JSON list of C-alpha atoms in Angstrom, two decimals:
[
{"chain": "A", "resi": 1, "resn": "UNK", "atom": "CA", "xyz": [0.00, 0.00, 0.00]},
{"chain": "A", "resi": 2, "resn": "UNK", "atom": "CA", "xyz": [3.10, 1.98, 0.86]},
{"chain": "A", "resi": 3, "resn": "UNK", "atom": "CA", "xyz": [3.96, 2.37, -3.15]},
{"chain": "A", "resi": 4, "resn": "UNK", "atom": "CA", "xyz": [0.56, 2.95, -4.43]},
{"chain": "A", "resi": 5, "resn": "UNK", "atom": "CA", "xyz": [0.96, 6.24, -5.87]},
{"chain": "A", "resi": 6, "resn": "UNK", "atom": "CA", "xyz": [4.50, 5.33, -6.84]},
{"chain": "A", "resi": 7, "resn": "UNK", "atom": "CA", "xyz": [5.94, 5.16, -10.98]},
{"chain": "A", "resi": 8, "resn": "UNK", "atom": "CA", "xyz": [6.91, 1.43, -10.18]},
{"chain": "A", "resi": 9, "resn": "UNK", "atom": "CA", "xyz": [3.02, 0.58, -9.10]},
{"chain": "A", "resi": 10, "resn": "UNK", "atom": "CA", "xyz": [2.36, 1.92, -12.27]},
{"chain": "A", "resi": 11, "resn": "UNK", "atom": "CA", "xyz": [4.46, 0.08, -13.86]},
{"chain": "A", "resi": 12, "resn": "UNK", "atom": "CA", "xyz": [3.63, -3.09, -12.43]},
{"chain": "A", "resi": 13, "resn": "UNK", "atom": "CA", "xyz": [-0.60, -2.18, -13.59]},
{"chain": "A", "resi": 14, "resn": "UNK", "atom": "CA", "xyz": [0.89, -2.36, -16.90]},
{"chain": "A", "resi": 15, "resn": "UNK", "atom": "CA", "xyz": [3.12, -5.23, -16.92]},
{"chain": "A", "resi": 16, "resn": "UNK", "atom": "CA", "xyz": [-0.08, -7.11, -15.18]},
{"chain": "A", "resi": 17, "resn": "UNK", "atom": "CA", "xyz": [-2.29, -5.68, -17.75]},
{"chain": "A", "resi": 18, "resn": "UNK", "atom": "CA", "xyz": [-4.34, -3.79, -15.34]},
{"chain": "A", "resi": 19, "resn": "UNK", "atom": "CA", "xyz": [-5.92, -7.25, -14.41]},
{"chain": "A", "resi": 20, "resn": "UNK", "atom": "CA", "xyz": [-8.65, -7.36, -11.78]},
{"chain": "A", "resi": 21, "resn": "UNK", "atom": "CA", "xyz": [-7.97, -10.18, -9.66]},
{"chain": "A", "resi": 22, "resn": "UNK", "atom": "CA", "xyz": [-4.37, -8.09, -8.70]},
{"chain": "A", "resi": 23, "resn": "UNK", "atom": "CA", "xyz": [-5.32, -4.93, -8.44]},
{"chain": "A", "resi": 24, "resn": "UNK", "atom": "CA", "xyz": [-8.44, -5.44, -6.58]},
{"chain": "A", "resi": 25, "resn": "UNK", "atom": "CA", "xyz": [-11.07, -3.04, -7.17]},
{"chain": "A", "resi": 26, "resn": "UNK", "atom": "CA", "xyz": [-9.59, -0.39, -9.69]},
{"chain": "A", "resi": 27, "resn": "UNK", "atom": "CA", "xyz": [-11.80, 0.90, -12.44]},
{"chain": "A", "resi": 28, "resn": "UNK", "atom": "CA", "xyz": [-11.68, 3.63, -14.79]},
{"chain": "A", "resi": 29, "resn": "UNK", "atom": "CA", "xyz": [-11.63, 7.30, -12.82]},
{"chain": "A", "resi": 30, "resn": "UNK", "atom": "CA", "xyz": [-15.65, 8.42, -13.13]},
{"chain": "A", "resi": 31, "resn": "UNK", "atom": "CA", "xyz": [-14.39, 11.32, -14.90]},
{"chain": "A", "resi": 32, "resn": "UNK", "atom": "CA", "xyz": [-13.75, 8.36, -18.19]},
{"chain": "A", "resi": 33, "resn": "UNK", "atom": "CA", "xyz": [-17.13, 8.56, -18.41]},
{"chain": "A", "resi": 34, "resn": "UNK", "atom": "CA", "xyz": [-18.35, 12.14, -19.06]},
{"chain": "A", "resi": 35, "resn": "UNK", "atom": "CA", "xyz": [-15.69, 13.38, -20.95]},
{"chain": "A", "resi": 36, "resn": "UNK", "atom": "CA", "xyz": [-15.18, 12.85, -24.51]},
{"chain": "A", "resi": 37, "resn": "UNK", "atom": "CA", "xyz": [-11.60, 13.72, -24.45]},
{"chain": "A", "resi": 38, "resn": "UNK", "atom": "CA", "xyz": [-10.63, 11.05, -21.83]},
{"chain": "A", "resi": 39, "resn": "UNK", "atom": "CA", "xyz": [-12.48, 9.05, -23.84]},
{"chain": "A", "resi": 40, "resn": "UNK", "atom": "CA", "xyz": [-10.44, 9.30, -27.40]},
{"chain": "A", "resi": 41, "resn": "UNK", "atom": "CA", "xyz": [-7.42, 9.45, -25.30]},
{"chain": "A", "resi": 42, "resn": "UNK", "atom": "CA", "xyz": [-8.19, 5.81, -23.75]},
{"chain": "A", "resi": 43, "resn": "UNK", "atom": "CA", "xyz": [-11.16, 4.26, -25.70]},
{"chain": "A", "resi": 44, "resn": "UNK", "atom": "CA", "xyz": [-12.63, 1.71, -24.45]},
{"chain": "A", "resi": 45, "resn": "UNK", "atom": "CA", "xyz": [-11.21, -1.45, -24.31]},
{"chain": "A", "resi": 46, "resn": "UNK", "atom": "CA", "xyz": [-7.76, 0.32, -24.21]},
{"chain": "A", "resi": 47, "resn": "UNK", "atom": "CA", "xyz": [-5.81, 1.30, -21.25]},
{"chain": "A", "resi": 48, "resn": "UNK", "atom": "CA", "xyz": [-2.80, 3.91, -20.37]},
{"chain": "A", "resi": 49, "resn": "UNK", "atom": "CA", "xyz": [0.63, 2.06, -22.02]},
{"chain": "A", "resi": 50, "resn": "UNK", "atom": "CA", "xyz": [2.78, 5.53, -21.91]},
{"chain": "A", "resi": 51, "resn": "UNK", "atom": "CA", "xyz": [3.47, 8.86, -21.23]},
{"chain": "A", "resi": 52, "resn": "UNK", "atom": "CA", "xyz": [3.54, 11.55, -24.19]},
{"chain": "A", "resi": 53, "resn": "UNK", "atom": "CA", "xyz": [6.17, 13.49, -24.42]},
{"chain": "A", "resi": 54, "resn": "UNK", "atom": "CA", "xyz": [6.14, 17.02, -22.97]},
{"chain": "A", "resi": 55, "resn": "UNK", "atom": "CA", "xyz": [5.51, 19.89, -25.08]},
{"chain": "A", "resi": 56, "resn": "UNK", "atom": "CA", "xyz": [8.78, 20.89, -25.07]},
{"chain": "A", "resi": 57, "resn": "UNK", "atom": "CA", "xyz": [9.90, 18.22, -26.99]},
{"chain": "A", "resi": 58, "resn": "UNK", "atom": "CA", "xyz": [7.00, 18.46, -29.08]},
{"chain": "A", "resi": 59, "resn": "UNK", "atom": "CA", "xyz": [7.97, 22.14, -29.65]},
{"chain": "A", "resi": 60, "resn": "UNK", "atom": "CA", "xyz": [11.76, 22.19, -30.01]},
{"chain": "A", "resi": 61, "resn": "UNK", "atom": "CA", "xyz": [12.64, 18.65, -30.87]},
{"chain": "A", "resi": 62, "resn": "UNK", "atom": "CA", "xyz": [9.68, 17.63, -32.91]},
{"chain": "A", "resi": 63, "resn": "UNK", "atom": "CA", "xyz": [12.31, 16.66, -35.84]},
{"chain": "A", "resi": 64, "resn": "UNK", "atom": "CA", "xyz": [13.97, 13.80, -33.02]},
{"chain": "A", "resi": 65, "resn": "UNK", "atom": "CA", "xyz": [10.60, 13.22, -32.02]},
{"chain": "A", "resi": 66, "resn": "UNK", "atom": "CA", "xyz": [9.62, 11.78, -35.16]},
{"chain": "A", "resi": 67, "resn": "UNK", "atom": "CA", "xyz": [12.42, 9.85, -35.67]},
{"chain": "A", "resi": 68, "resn": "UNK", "atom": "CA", "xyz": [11.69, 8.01, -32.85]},
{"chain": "A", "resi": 69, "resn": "UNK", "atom": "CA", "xyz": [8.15, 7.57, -33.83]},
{"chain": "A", "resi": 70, "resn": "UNK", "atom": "CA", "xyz": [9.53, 5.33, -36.75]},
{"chain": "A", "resi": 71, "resn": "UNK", "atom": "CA", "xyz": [10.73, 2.51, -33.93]},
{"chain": "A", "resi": 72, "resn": "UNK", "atom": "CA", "xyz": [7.53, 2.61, -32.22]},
{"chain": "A", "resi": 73, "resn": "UNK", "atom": "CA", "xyz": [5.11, -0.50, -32.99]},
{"chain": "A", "resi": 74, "resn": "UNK", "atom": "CA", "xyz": [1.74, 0.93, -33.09]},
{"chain": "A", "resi": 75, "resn": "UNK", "atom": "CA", "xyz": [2.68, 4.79, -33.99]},
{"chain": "A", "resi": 76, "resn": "UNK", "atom": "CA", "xyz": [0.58, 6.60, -36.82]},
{"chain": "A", "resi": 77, "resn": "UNK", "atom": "CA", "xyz": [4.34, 7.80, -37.94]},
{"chain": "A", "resi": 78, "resn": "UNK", "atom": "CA", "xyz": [4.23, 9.88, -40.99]},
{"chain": "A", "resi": 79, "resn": "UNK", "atom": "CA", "xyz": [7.23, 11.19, -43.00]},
{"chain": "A", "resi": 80, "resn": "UNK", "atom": "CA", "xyz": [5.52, 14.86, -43.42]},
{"chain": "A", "resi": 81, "resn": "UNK", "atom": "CA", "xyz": [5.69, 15.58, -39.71]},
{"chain": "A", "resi": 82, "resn": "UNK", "atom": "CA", "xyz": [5.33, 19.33, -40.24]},
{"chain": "A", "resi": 83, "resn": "UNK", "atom": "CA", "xyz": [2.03, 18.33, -41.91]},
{"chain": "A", "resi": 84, "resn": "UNK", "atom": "CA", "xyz": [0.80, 15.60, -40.21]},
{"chain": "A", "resi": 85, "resn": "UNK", "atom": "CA", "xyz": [2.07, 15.90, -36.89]},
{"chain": "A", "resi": 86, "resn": "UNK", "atom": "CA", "xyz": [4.17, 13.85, -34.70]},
{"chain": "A", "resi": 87, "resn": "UNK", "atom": "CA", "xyz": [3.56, 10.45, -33.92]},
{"chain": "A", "resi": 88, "resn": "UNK", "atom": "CA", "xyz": [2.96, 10.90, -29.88]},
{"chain": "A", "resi": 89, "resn": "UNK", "atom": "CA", "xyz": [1.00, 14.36, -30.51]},
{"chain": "A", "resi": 90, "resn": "UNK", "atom": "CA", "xyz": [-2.15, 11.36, -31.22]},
{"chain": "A", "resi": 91, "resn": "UNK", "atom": "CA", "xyz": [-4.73, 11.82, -29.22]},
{"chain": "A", "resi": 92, "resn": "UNK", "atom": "CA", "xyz": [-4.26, 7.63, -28.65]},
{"chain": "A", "resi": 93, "resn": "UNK", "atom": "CA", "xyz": [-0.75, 7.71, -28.29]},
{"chain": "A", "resi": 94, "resn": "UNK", "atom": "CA", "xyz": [-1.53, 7.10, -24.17]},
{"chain": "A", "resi": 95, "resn": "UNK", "atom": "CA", "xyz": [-2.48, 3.31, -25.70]},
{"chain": "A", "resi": 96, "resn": "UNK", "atom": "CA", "xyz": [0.48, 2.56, -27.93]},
{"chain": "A", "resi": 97, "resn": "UNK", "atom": "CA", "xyz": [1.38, -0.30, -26.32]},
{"chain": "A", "resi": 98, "resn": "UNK", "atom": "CA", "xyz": [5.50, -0.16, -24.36]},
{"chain": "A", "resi": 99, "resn": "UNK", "atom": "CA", "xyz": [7.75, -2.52, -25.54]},
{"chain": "A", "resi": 100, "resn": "UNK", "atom": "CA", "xyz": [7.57, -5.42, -22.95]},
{"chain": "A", "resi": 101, "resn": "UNK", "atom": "CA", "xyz": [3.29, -5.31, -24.82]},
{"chain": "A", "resi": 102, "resn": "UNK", "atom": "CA", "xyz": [4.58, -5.50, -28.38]},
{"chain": "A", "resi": 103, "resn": "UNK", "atom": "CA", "xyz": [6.65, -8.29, -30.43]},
{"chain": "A", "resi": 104, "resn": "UNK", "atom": "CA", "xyz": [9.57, -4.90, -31.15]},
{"chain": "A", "resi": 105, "resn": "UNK", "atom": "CA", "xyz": [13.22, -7.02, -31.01]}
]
């Protein structure tokens, strides 16, 4: 109980797949359910996998950014990032799954 609210609790709900019988009693924050931006964010069926990256990156790196997109299983990369945007700038890109959740090498 100590580490609830710790990054390697976290960690573990995503290892464990956020399953029930471990973490007893978790459920979506009520807050899922009235707002339409939590809910493109993490549709249903989907849970939190990652953290985006901060804006800073997003505003003074973006070219790096992308690059990185290209190794991520999952990303909407796109070439044209100046047009299209950056990979993690998604509003899904909370879901793309980490790598221990995808078959990367």
């Amino acid at each position: 109980m100590a580490a609830f609210f710790s990054m390697e609790m976290w960690n573990d709900m995503r290892r464990y797949d956020y399953n029930p019988e471990i973490f007893l009693g978790w459920s979506r924050p009520k807050f899922w359910e009235y707002s339409t931006g939590a809910q493109q964010a993490v549709p249903e069926g989907k849970q939190f996998r990652r953290w985006k990256q901060c804006s800073h990156e997003q505003n003074y790196n973006a070219a790096n950014l992308n690059e990185i997109g290209k190794e991520v299983p999952g990303a909407k990369y796109s070439e044209d990032y100046k047009t299209n945007g950056i990979w993690n700038a998604e509003l899904d890109a909370w879901t793309i799954n980490v790598w221990w959740d995808s078959t990367q090498e």
